[in-house]
Backbone as XML, in Angstrom:
<?xml version="1.0"?>
<chain id="A" units="angstrom">
  <residue number="1" name="ALA">
    <atom name="N" x="-3.364" y="4.225" z="13.909"/>
    <atom name="CA" x="-4.809" y="4.338" z="13.818"/>
    <atom name="C" x="-5.270" y="4.271" z="12.355"/>
  </residue>
  <residue number="2" name="VAL">
    <atom name="N" x="-4.547" y="4.920" z="11.450"/>
    <atom name="CA" x="-4.924" y="4.902" z="10.030"/>
    <atom name="C" x="-4.759" y="3.496" z="9.470"/>
  </residue>
  <residue number="3" name="LEU">
    <atom name="N" x="-3.672" y="2.824" z="9.821"/>
    <atom name="CA" x="-3.434" y="1.470" z="9.349"/>
    <atom name="C" x="-4.515" y="0.515" z="9.860"/>
  </residue>
  <residue number="4" name="ASP">
    <atom name="N" x="-4.877" y="0.626" z="11.129"/>
    <atom name="CA" x="-5.921" y="-0.236" z="11.694"/>
    <atom name="C" x="-7.263" y="-0.009" z="11.013"/>
  </residue>
  <residue number="5" name="GLN">
    <atom name="N" x="-7.581" y="1.230" z="10.748"/>
    <atom name="CA" x="-8.840" y="1.559" z="10.082"/>
    <atom name="C" x="-8.862" y="0.975" z="8.663"/>
  </residue>
  <residue number="6" name="ALA">
    <atom name="N" x="-7.776" y="1.110" z="7.933"/>
    <atom name="CA" x="-7.692" y="0.550" z="6.581"/>
    <atom name="C" x="-7.778" y="-0.972" z="6.635"/>
  </residue>
  <residue number="7" name="ARG">
    <atom name="N" x="-7.054" y="-1.572" z="7.552"/>
    <atom name="CA" x="-7.042" y="-3.034" z="7.670"/>
    <atom name="C" x="-8.428" y="-3.564" z="8.019"/>
  </residue>
  <residue number="8" name="ASN">
    <atom name="N" x="-9.114" y="-2.928" z="8.952"/>
    <atom name="CA" x="-10.453" y="-3.389" z="9.350"/>
    <atom name="C" x="-11.445" y="-3.299" z="8.197"/>
  </residue>
  <residue number="9" name="GLY">
    <atom name="N" x="-11.422" y="-2.199" z="7.469"/>
    <atom name="CA" x="-12.337" y="-2.043" z="6.338"/>
    <atom name="C" x="-12.065" y="-3.055" z="5.240"/>
  </residue>
  <residue number="10" name="LEU">
    <atom name="N" x="-10.809" y="-3.244" z="4.913"/>
    <atom name="CA" x="-10.443" y="-4.212" z="3.881"/>
    <atom name="C" x="-10.761" y="-5.643" z="4.306"/>
  </residue>
  <residue number="11" name="GLN">
    <atom name="N" x="-10.527" y="-5.946" z="5.574"/>
    <atom name="CA" x="-10.789" y="-7.300" z="6.055"/>
    <atom name="C" x="-12.286" y="-7.604" z="6.022"/>
  </residue>
  <residue number="12" name="GLN">
    <atom name="N" x="-13.114" y="-6.646" z="6.364"/>
    <atom name="CA" x="-14.564" y="-6.846" z="6.269"/>
    <atom name="C" x="-14.975" y="-7.121" z="4.825"/>
  </residue>
  <residue number="13" name="PHE">
    <atom name="N" x="-14.386" y="-6.376" z="3.892"/>
    <atom name="CA" x="-14.684" y="-6.585" z="2.482"/>
    <atom name="C" x="-14.265" y="-7.979" z="2.025"/>
  </residue>
  <residue number="14" name="ILE">
    <atom name="N" x="-13.063" y="-8.389" z="2.369"/>
    <atom name="CA" x="-12.552" y="-9.696" z="1.947"/>
    <atom name="C" x="-13.424" y="-10.813" z="2.508"/>
  </residue>
  <residue number="15" name="ARG">
    <atom name="N" x="-13.740" y="-10.750" z="3.787"/>
    <atom name="CA" x="-14.567" y="-11.796" z="4.401"/>
    <atom name="C" x="-15.948" y="-11.860" z="3.768"/>
  </residue>
  <residue number="16" name="ALA">
    <atom name="N" x="-16.531" y="-10.703" z="3.500"/>
    <atom name="CA" x="-17.849" y="-10.683" z="2.845"/>
    <atom name="C" x="-17.769" y="-11.279" z="1.442"/>
  </residue>
  <residue number="17" name="ALA">
    <atom name="N" x="-16.732" y="-10.937" z="0.711"/>
    <atom name="CA" x="-16.582" y="-11.453" z="-0.656"/>
    <atom name="C" x="-16.345" y="-12.961" z="-0.655"/>
  </residue>
  <residue number="18" name="LEU">
    <atom name="N" x="-15.506" y="-13.449" z="0.238"/>
    <atom name="CA" x="-15.179" y="-14.870" z="0.258"/>
    <atom name="C" x="-16.348" y="-15.733" z="0.717"/>
  </residue>
  <residue number="19" name="THR">
    <atom name="N" x="-17.243" y="-15.172" z="1.496"/>
    <atom name="CA" x="-18.400" y="-15.947" z="1.973"/>
    <atom name="C" x="-19.649" y="-15.694" z="1.136"/>
  </residue>
  <residue number="20" name="SER">
    <atom name="N" x="-19.560" y="-14.870" z="0.119"/>
    <atom name="CA" x="-20.745" y="-14.532" z="-0.680"/>
    <atom name="C" x="-21.117" y="-15.605" z="-1.691"/>
  </residue>
  <residue number="21" name="ASN">
    <atom name="N" x="-20.183" y="-16.470" z="-2.029"/>
    <atom name="CA" x="-20.408" y="-17.495" z="-3.045"/>
    <atom name="C" x="-20.545" y="-18.848" z="-2.364"/>
  </residue>
  <residue number="22" name="ARG">
    <atom name="N" x="-21.616" y="-19.558" z="-2.642"/>
    <atom name="CA" x="-21.843" y="-20.849" z="-1.989"/>
    <atom name="C" x="-21.234" y="-22.020" z="-2.764"/>
  </residue>
  <residue number="23" name="CYS">
    <atom name="N" x="-20.521" y="-21.732" z="-3.825"/>
    <atom name="CA" x="-19.855" y="-22.787" z="-4.588"/>
    <atom name="C" x="-18.621" y="-23.282" z="-3.841"/>
  </residue>
  <residue number="24" name="ARG">
    <atom name="N" x="-18.085" y="-24.409" z="-4.272"/>
    <atom name="CA" x="-16.888" y="-24.955" z="-3.632"/>
    <atom name="C" x="-15.666" y="-24.084" z="-3.874"/>
  </residue>
  <residue number="25" name="VAL">
    <atom name="N" x="-15.607" y="-23.465" z="-5.049"/>
    <atom name="CA" x="-14.464" y="-22.619" z="-5.393"/>
    <atom name="C" x="-14.761" y="-21.188" z="-4.941"/>
  </residue>
  <residue number="26" name="PRO">
    <atom name="N" x="-13.924" y="-20.626" z="-4.085"/>
    <atom name="CA" x="-14.176" y="-19.256" z="-3.631"/>
    <atom name="C" x="-13.999" y="-18.258" z="-4.776"/>
  </residue>
  <residue number="27" name="PRO">
    <atom name="N" x="-14.669" y="-17.120" z="-4.692"/>
    <atom name="CA" x="-14.525" y="-16.121" z="-5.749"/>
    <atom name="C" x="-13.120" y="-15.512" z="-5.757"/>
  </residue>
  <residue number="28" name="LEU">
    <atom name="N" x="-12.744" y="-15.009" z="-6.905"/>
    <atom name="CA" x="-11.465" y="-14.320" z="-7.025"/>
    <atom name="C" x="-11.642" y="-12.897" z="-6.508"/>
  </residue>
  <residue number="29" name="VAL">
    <atom name="N" x="-10.966" y="-12.576" z="-5.435"/>
    <atom name="CA" x="-11.035" y="-11.243" z="-4.845"/>
    <atom name="C" x="-9.823" y="-10.462" z="-5.338"/>
  </residue>
  <residue number="30" name="VAL">
    <atom name="N" x="-10.088" y="-9.333" z="-5.993"/>
    <atom name="CA" x="-9.025" y="-8.518" z="-6.572"/>
    <atom name="C" x="-9.050" y="-7.126" z="-5.948"/>
  </residue>
  <residue number="31" name="HIS">
    <atom name="N" x="-7.939" y="-6.721" z="-5.401"/>
    <atom name="CA" x="-7.761" y="-5.357" z="-4.913"/>
    <atom name="C" x="-6.859" y="-4.631" z="-5.895"/>
  </residue>
  <residue number="32" name="VAL">
    <atom name="N" x="-7.312" y="-3.506" z="-6.414"/>
    <atom name="CA" x="-6.468" y="-2.674" z="-7.268"/>
    <atom name="C" x="-6.337" y="-1.320" z="-6.575"/>
  </residue>
  <residue number="33" name="ASP">
    <atom name="N" x="-5.138" y="-1.020" z="-6.149"/>
    <atom name="CA" x="-4.860" y="0.251" z="-5.483"/>
    <atom name="C" x="-4.214" y="1.181" z="-6.502"/>
  </residue>
  <residue number="34" name="ASP">
    <atom name="N" x="-4.939" y="2.212" z="-6.892"/>
    <atom name="CA" x="-4.411" y="3.142" z="-7.899"/>
    <atom name="C" x="-3.907" y="4.439" z="-7.279"/>
  </residue>
  <residue number="35" name="TYR">
    <atom name="N" x="-3.687" y="4.438" z="-5.985"/>
    <atom name="CA" x="-3.296" y="5.656" z="-5.279"/>
    <atom name="C" x="-1.777" y="5.758" z="-5.175"/>
  </residue>
  <residue number="36" name="LEU">
    <atom name="N" x="-1.249" y="6.860" z="-5.621"/>
    <atom name="CA" x="0.183" y="7.116" z="-5.493"/>
    <atom name="C" x="0.457" y="8.161" z="-4.418"/>
  </residue>
  <residue number="37" name="GLY">
    <atom name="N" x="-0.413" y="9.164" z="-4.309"/>
    <atom name="CA" x="-0.222" y="10.216" z="-3.331"/>
    <atom name="C" x="0.448" y="11.421" z="-3.962"/>
  </residue>
  <residue number="38" name="PRO">
    <atom name="N" x="0.929" y="12.338" z="-3.250"/>
    <atom name="CA" x="0.802" y="12.505" z="-1.802"/>
    <atom name="C" x="-0.418" y="13.362" z="-1.449"/>
  </residue>
  <residue number="39" name="GLN">
    <atom name="N" x="-1.305" y="12.835" z="-0.692"/>
    <atom name="CA" x="-2.479" y="13.568" z="-0.242"/>
    <atom name="C" x="-2.545" y="13.670" z="1.280"/>
  </residue>
  <residue number="40" name="GLN">
    <atom name="N" x="-1.683" y="12.968" z="1.983"/>
    <atom name="CA" x="-1.611" y="13.008" z="3.440"/>
    <atom name="C" x="-0.445" y="13.911" z="3.850"/>
  </residue>
  <residue number="41" name="ASP">
    <atom name="N" x="-0.453" y="14.311" z="5.105"/>
    <atom name="CA" x="0.654" y="15.112" z="5.625"/>
    <atom name="C" x="1.900" y="14.273" z="5.882"/>
  </residue>
  <residue number="42" name="SER">
    <atom name="N" x="1.714" y="12.968" z="5.985"/>
    <atom name="CA" x="2.862" y="12.116" z="6.273"/>
    <atom name="C" x="2.897" y="10.938" z="5.313"/>
  </residue>
  <residue number="43" name="LEU">
    <atom name="N" x="4.074" y="10.434" z="5.096"/>
    <atom name="CA" x="4.243" y="9.280" z="4.219"/>
    <atom name="C" x="3.538" y="8.051" z="4.779"/>
  </residue>
  <residue number="44" name="LEU">
    <atom name="N" x="3.538" y="7.893" z="6.097"/>
    <atom name="CA" x="2.873" y="6.736" z="6.698"/>
    <atom name="C" x="1.376" y="6.756" z="6.428"/>
  </residue>
  <residue number="45" name="GLY">
    <atom name="N" x="0.777" y="7.928" z="6.405"/>
    <atom name="CA" x="-0.637" y="8.020" z="6.058"/>
    <atom name="C" x="-0.882" y="7.579" z="4.630"/>
  </residue>
  <residue number="46" name="ASP">
    <atom name="N" x="-0.007" y="7.972" z="3.722"/>
    <atom name="CA" x="-0.128" y="7.560" z="2.320"/>
    <atom name="C" x="0.044" y="6.061" z="2.145"/>
  </residue>
  <residue number="47" name="MET">
    <atom name="N" x="0.919" y="5.466" z="2.912"/>
    <atom name="CA" x="1.258" y="4.059" z="2.730"/>
    <atom name="C" x="0.376" y="3.098" z="3.517"/>
  </residue>
  <residue number="48" name="SER">
    <atom name="N" x="-0.480" y="3.599" z="4.405"/>
    <atom name="CA" x="-1.258" y="2.723" z="5.277"/>
    <atom name="C" x="-2.205" y="1.804" z="4.517"/>
  </residue>
  <residue number="49" name="TYR">
    <atom name="N" x="-2.963" y="2.354" z="3.572"/>
    <atom name="CA" x="-3.907" y="1.531" z="2.826"/>
    <atom name="C" x="-3.168" y="0.456" z="2.041"/>
  </residue>
  <residue number="50" name="ASN">
    <atom name="N" x="-2.100" y="0.851" z="1.376"/>
    <atom name="CA" x="-1.317" y="-0.090" z="0.578"/>
    <atom name="C" x="-0.732" y="-1.198" z="1.445"/>
  </residue>
  <residue number="51" name="THR">
    <atom name="N" x="-0.205" y="-0.850" z="2.588"/>
    <atom name="CA" x="0.374" y="-1.828" z="3.508"/>
    <atom name="C" x="-0.679" y="-2.819" z="3.975"/>
  </residue>
  <residue number="52" name="ALA">
    <atom name="N" x="-1.833" y="-2.303" z="4.393"/>
    <atom name="CA" x="-2.915" y="-3.183" z="4.847"/>
    <atom name="C" x="-3.405" y="-4.080" z="3.716"/>
  </residue>
  <residue number="53" name="MET">
    <atom name="N" x="-3.545" y="-3.531" z="2.526"/>
    <atom name="CA" x="-4.014" y="-4.306" z="1.378"/>
    <atom name="C" x="-3.062" y="-5.461" z="1.080"/>
  </residue>
  <residue number="54" name="LEU">
    <atom name="N" x="-1.772" y="-5.191" z="1.048"/>
    <atom name="CA" x="-0.791" y="-6.231" z="0.745"/>
    <atom name="C" x="-0.724" y="-7.287" z="1.847"/>
  </residue>
  <residue number="55" name="GLN">
    <atom name="N" x="-0.802" y="-6.870" z="3.101"/>
    <atom name="CA" x="-0.785" y="-7.818" z="4.213"/>
    <atom name="C" x="-1.986" y="-8.761" z="4.148"/>
  </residue>
  <residue number="56" name="LEU">
    <atom name="N" x="-3.170" y="-8.198" z="3.935"/>
    <atom name="CA" x="-4.383" y="-9.014" z="3.901"/>
    <atom name="C" x="-4.446" y="-9.894" z="2.657"/>
  </residue>
  <residue number="57" name="ALA">
    <atom name="N" x="-3.923" y="-9.417" z="1.547"/>
    <atom name="CA" x="-3.896" y="-10.239" z="0.339"/>
    <atom name="C" x="-3.034" y="-11.481" z="0.570"/>
  </residue>
  <residue number="58" name="LYS">
    <atom name="N" x="-1.930" y="-11.320" z="1.267"/>
    <atom name="CA" x="-1.086" y="-12.469" z="1.582"/>
    <atom name="C" x="-1.776" y="-13.402" z="2.575"/>
  </residue>
  <residue number="59" name="TRP">
    <atom name="N" x="-2.410" y="-12.824" z="3.575"/>
    <atom name="CA" x="-3.051" y="-13.627" z="4.614"/>
    <atom name="C" x="-4.220" y="-14.440" z="4.057"/>
  </residue>
  <residue number="60" name="TYR">
    <atom name="N" x="-5.076" y="-13.795" z="3.252"/>
    <atom name="CA" x="-6.269" y="-14.461" z="2.729"/>
    <atom name="C" x="-6.039" y="-15.087" z="1.347"/>
  </residue>
  <residue number="61" name="ASP">
    <atom name="N" x="-4.849" y="-14.976" z="0.827"/>
    <atom name="CA" x="-4.502" y="-15.503" z="-0.490"/>
    <atom name="C" x="-5.423" y="-14.927" z="-1.570"/>
  </residue>
  <residue number="62" name="THR">
    <atom name="N" x="-5.528" y="-13.610" z="-1.573"/>
    <atom name="CA" x="-6.310" y="-12.909" z="-2.586"/>
    <atom name="C" x="-5.348" y="-12.177" z="-3.519"/>
  </residue>
  <residue number="63" name="PHE">
    <atom name="N" x="-5.883" y="-11.455" z="-4.456"/>
    <atom name="CA" x="-5.127" y="-10.844" z="-5.543"/>
    <atom name="C" x="-4.996" y="-9.350" z="-5.265"/>
  </residue>
  <residue number="64" name="ALA">
    <atom name="N" x="-3.772" y="-8.822" z="-5.178"/>
    <atom name="CA" x="-3.552" y="-7.407" z="-4.892"/>
    <atom name="C" x="-2.615" y="-6.805" z="-5.931"/>
  </residue>
  <residue number="65" name="ILE">
    <atom name="N" x="-3.023" y="-5.675" z="-6.479"/>
    <atom name="CA" x="-2.220" y="-4.954" z="-7.462"/>
    <atom name="C" x="-2.110" y="-3.512" z="-6.994"/>
  </residue>
  <residue number="66" name="SER">
    <atom name="N" x="-0.906" y="-3.005" z="-6.962"/>
    <atom name="CA" x="-0.693" y="-1.636" z="-6.508"/>
    <atom name="C" x="0.037" y="-0.833" z="-7.580"/>
  </residue>
  <residue number="67" name="TYR">
    <atom name="N" x="-0.676" y="0.115" z="-8.160"/>
    <atom name="CA" x="-0.070" y="1.032" z="-9.123"/>
    <atom name="C" x="1.083" y="1.795" z="-8.477"/>
  </residue>
  <residue number="68" name="GLY">
    <atom name="N" x="0.879" y="2.217" z="-7.238"/>
    <atom name="CA" x="1.913" y="2.972" z="-6.532"/>
    <atom name="C" x="3.207" y="2.197" z="-6.392"/>
  </residue>
  <residue number="69" name="GLU">
    <atom name="N" x="3.116" y="0.891" z="-6.131"/>
    <atom name="CA" x="4.318" y="0.082" z="-6.011"/>
    <atom name="C" x="5.076" y="0.006" z="-7.333"/>
  </residue>
  <residue number="70" name="VAL">
    <atom name="N" x="4.359" y="0.086" z="-8.431"/>
    <atom name="CA" x="4.992" y="0.004" z="-9.749"/>
    <atom name="C" x="5.758" y="1.283" z="-10.077"/>
  </residue>
  <residue number="71" name="VAL">
    <atom name="N" x="5.178" y="2.436" z="-9.773"/>
    <atom name="CA" x="5.768" y="3.699" z="-10.230"/>
    <atom name="C" x="6.300" y="4.606" z="-9.124"/>
  </residue>
  <residue number="72" name="ARG">
    <atom name="N" x="6.192" y="4.196" z="-7.873"/>
    <atom name="CA" x="6.582" y="5.088" z="-6.764"/>
    <atom name="C" x="8.029" y="5.562" z="-6.862"/>
  </residue>
  <residue number="73" name="ASP">
    <atom name="N" x="8.947" y="4.672" z="-7.122"/>
    <atom name="CA" x="10.355" y="5.076" z="-7.213"/>
    <atom name="C" x="10.590" y="6.029" z="-8.384"/>
  </residue>
  <residue number="74" name="ILE">
    <atom name="N" x="9.905" y="5.781" z="-9.489"/>
    <atom name="CA" x="10.054" y="6.649" z="-10.662"/>
    <atom name="C" x="9.498" y="8.039" z="-10.364"/>
  </residue>
  <residue number="75" name="ALA">
    <atom name="N" x="8.316" y="8.079" z="-9.749"/>
    <atom name="CA" x="7.651" y="9.354" z="-9.509"/>
    <atom name="C" x="8.275" y="10.141" z="-8.361"/>
  </residue>
  <residue number="76" name="TRP">
    <atom name="N" x="8.538" y="9.492" z="-7.239"/>
    <atom name="CA" x="9.013" y="10.217" z="-6.066"/>
    <atom name="C" x="10.524" y="10.328" z="-6.015"/>
  </residue>
  <residue number="77" name="LEU">
    <atom name="N" x="11.219" y="9.238" z="-6.241"/>
    <atom name="CA" x="12.672" y="9.244" z="-6.106"/>
    <atom name="C" x="13.347" y="9.970" z="-7.265"/>
  </residue>
  <residue number="78" name="LEU">
    <atom name="N" x="12.913" y="9.648" z="-8.486"/>
    <atom name="CA" x="13.522" y="10.264" z="-9.662"/>
    <atom name="C" x="12.849" y="11.576" z="-10.070"/>
  </residue>
  <residue number="79" name="GLY">
    <atom name="N" x="11.647" y="11.835" z="-9.539"/>
    <atom name="CA" x="10.952" y="13.081" z="-9.846"/>
    <atom name="C" x="10.299" y="13.120" z="-11.217"/>
  </residue>
  <residue number="80" name="ASP">
    <atom name="N" x="10.112" y="11.970" z="-11.847"/>
    <atom name="CA" x="9.477" y="11.903" z="-13.164"/>
    <atom name="C" x="7.974" y="12.135" z="-13.019"/>
  </residue>
  <residue number="81" name="SER">
    <atom name="N" x="7.444" y="13.134" z="-13.704"/>
    <atom name="CA" x="6.018" y="13.470" z="-13.586"/>
    <atom name="C" x="5.151" y="12.789" z="-14.642"/>
  </residue>
  <residue number="82" name="THR">
    <atom name="N" x="5.708" y="11.834" z="-15.374"/>
    <atom name="CA" x="4.937" y="11.121" z="-16.393"/>
    <atom name="C" x="3.778" y="10.363" z="-15.772"/>
  </residue>
  <residue number="83" name="PHE">
    <atom name="N" x="3.988" y="9.756" z="-14.610"/>
    <atom name="CA" x="2.999" y="8.879" z="-13.992"/>
    <atom name="C" x="2.307" y="9.483" z="-12.781"/>
  </residue>
  <residue number="84" name="SER">
    <atom name="N" x="2.592" y="10.724" z="-12.469"/>
    <atom name="CA" x="1.971" y="11.313" z="-11.282"/>
    <atom name="C" x="1.845" y="12.818" z="-11.431"/>
  </residue>
  <residue number="85" name="ASN">
    <atom name="N" x="0.960" y="13.357" z="-10.628"/>
    <atom name="CA" x="0.758" y="14.793" z="-10.538"/>
    <atom name="C" x="0.631" y="15.101" z="-9.054"/>
  </residue>
  <residue number="86" name="LYS">
    <atom name="N" x="1.586" y="15.763" z="-8.493"/>
    <atom name="CA" x="1.603" y="15.981" z="-7.044"/>
    <atom name="C" x="0.510" y="16.918" z="-6.562"/>
  </residue>
  <residue number="87" name="LYS">
    <atom name="N" x="-0.143" y="17.624" z="-7.462"/>
    <atom name="CA" x="-1.210" y="18.545" z="-7.064"/>
    <atom name="C" x="-2.584" y="17.899" z="-7.128"/>
  </residue>
  <residue number="88" name="ASP">
    <atom name="N" x="-2.715" y="16.802" z="-7.873"/>
    <atom name="CA" x="-4.017" y="16.187" z="-8.078"/>
    <atom name="C" x="-3.819" y="14.697" z="-8.292"/>
  </residue>
  <residue number="89" name="VAL">
    <atom name="N" x="-4.662" y="13.873" z="-7.653"/>
    <atom name="CA" x="-4.526" y="12.431" z="-7.816"/>
    <atom name="C" x="-5.079" y="11.954" z="-9.157"/>
  </residue>
  <residue number="90" name="HIS">
    <atom name="N" x="-5.834" y="12.781" z="-9.849"/>
    <atom name="CA" x="-6.351" y="12.416" z="-11.166"/>
    <atom name="C" x="-5.373" y="12.920" z="-12.225"/>
  </residue>
  <residue number="91" name="PHE">
    <atom name="N" x="-4.683" y="11.987" z="-12.839"/>
    <atom name="CA" x="-3.619" y="12.380" z="-13.746"/>
    <atom name="C" x="-3.816" y="11.744" z="-15.107"/>
  </residue>
  <residue number="92" name="SER">
    <atom name="N" x="-2.828" y="11.800" z="-15.928"/>
    <atom name="CA" x="-2.932" y="11.509" z="-17.354"/>
    <atom name="C" x="-3.252" y="10.060" z="-17.688"/>
  </residue>
  <residue number="93" name="ASN">
    <atom name="N" x="-3.417" y="9.829" z="-18.984"/>
    <atom name="CA" x="-3.721" y="8.487" z="-19.462"/>
    <atom name="C" x="-2.562" y="7.514" z="-19.244"/>
  </residue>
  <residue number="94" name="TRP">
    <atom name="N" x="-1.346" y="8.021" z="-19.046"/>
    <atom name="CA" x="-0.222" y="7.135" z="-18.751"/>
    <atom name="C" x="-0.486" y="6.319" z="-17.497"/>
  </residue>
  <residue number="95" name="ALA">
    <atom name="N" x="-1.075" y="6.946" z="-16.508"/>
    <atom name="CA" x="-1.373" y="6.235" z="-15.262"/>
    <atom name="C" x="-2.391" y="5.134" z="-15.505"/>
  </residue>
  <residue number="96" name="HIS">
    <atom name="N" x="-3.443" y="5.440" z="-16.255"/>
    <atom name="CA" x="-4.463" y="4.428" z="-16.523"/>
    <atom name="C" x="-3.890" y="3.275" z="-17.337"/>
  </residue>
  <residue number="97" name="GLN">
    <atom name="N" x="-3.043" y="3.572" z="-18.290"/>
    <atom name="CA" x="-2.414" y="2.511" z="-19.081"/>
    <atom name="C" x="-1.490" y="1.666" z="-18.212"/>
  </residue>
  <residue number="98" name="THR">
    <atom name="N" x="-0.785" y="2.298" z="-17.304"/>
    <atom name="CA" x="0.115" y="1.563" z="-16.417"/>
    <atom name="C" x="-0.668" y="0.659" z="-15.483"/>
  </residue>
  <residue number="99" name="ILE">
    <atom name="N" x="-1.814" y="1.131" z="-14.997"/>
    <atom name="CA" x="-2.668" y="0.294" z="-14.151"/>
    <atom name="C" x="-3.132" y="-0.930" z="-14.942"/>
  </residue>
  <residue number="100" name="ALA">
    <atom name="N" x="-3.547" y="-0.731" z="-16.182"/>
    <atom name="CA" x="-3.996" y="-1.851" z="-17.012"/>
    <atom name="C" x="-2.854" y="-2.843" z="-17.246"/>
  </residue>
  <residue number="101" name="TRP">
    <atom name="N" x="-1.657" y="-2.346" z="-17.556"/>
    <atom name="CA" x="-0.514" y="-3.227" z="-17.760"/>
    <atom name="C" x="-0.142" y="-3.948" z="-16.465"/>
  </residue>
  <residue number="102" name="SER">
    <atom name="N" x="-0.235" y="-3.266" z="-15.330"/>
    <atom name="CA" x="0.059" y="-3.886" z="-14.040"/>
    <atom name="C" x="-0.915" y="-5.009" z="-13.759"/>
  </residue>
  <residue number="103" name="PHE">
    <atom name="N" x="-2.181" y="-4.772" z="-14.059"/>
    <atom name="CA" x="-3.203" y="-5.805" z="-13.865"/>
    <atom name="C" x="-2.914" y="-7.012" z="-14.756"/>
  </residue>
  <residue number="104" name="GLY">
    <atom name="N" x="-2.603" y="-6.744" z="-16.021"/>
    <atom name="CA" x="-2.292" y="-7.839" z="-16.935"/>
    <atom name="C" x="-1.080" y="-8.635" z="-16.516"/>
  </residue>
  <residue number="105" name="PHE">
    <atom name="N" x="-0.033" y="-7.953" z="-16.114"/>
    <atom name="CA" x="1.189" y="-8.632" z="-15.683"/>
    <atom name="C" x="0.937" y="-9.435" z="-14.414"/>
  </residue>
  <residue number="106" name="ALA">
    <atom name="N" x="0.229" y="-8.852" z="-13.464"/>
    <atom name="CA" x="-0.063" y="-9.554" z="-12.210"/>
    <atom name="C" x="-0.958" y="-10.767" z="-12.452"/>
  </residue>
  <residue number="107" name="SER">
    <atom name="N" x="-1.812" y="-10.703" z="-13.466"/>
    <atom name="CA" x="-2.686" y="-11.837" z="-13.784"/>
    <atom name="C" x="-1.876" y="-13.051" z="-14.221"/>
  </residue>
  <residue number="108" name="LEU">
    <atom name="N" x="-0.723" y="-12.822" z="-14.776"/>
    <atom name="CA" x="0.129" y="-13.931" z="-15.181"/>
    <atom name="C" x="0.661" y="-14.711" z="-13.971"/>
  </residue>
  <residue number="109" name="GLU">
    <atom name="N" x="0.643" y="-14.061" z="-12.811"/>
    <atom name="CA" x="1.157" y="-14.684" z="-11.606"/>
    <atom name="C" x="0.116" y="-15.526" z="-10.866"/>
  </residue>
  <residue number="110" name="LEU">
    <atom name="N" x="-1.118" y="-15.549" z="-11.355"/>
    <atom name="CA" x="-2.173" y="-16.309" z="-10.677"/>
    <atom name="C" x="-1.920" y="-17.795" z="-10.717"/>
  </residue>
</chain>
């Protein structure tokens, strides 16, 4: 249910964005997911938005960047708190810098 809700909301956004420009070249749709978690009771709840975002980005050929995908193994598996704070989703400047670097690196793949 959480995955379907995320997918439906994101798909409505993508369709609206892609049809908003009357030019021949469609607009560049960029999704930036800066959520690492954990704010849900289950891992599947945390991963639903990210999963839907990545699936739809592939389907509609849009641009998707996930901060969580970059640092999840470091933060959760290794327990490094440099990039995350398990008590609050608003964390240090390291996270913001990593998001900026992720965006820049992903832009090279366009």
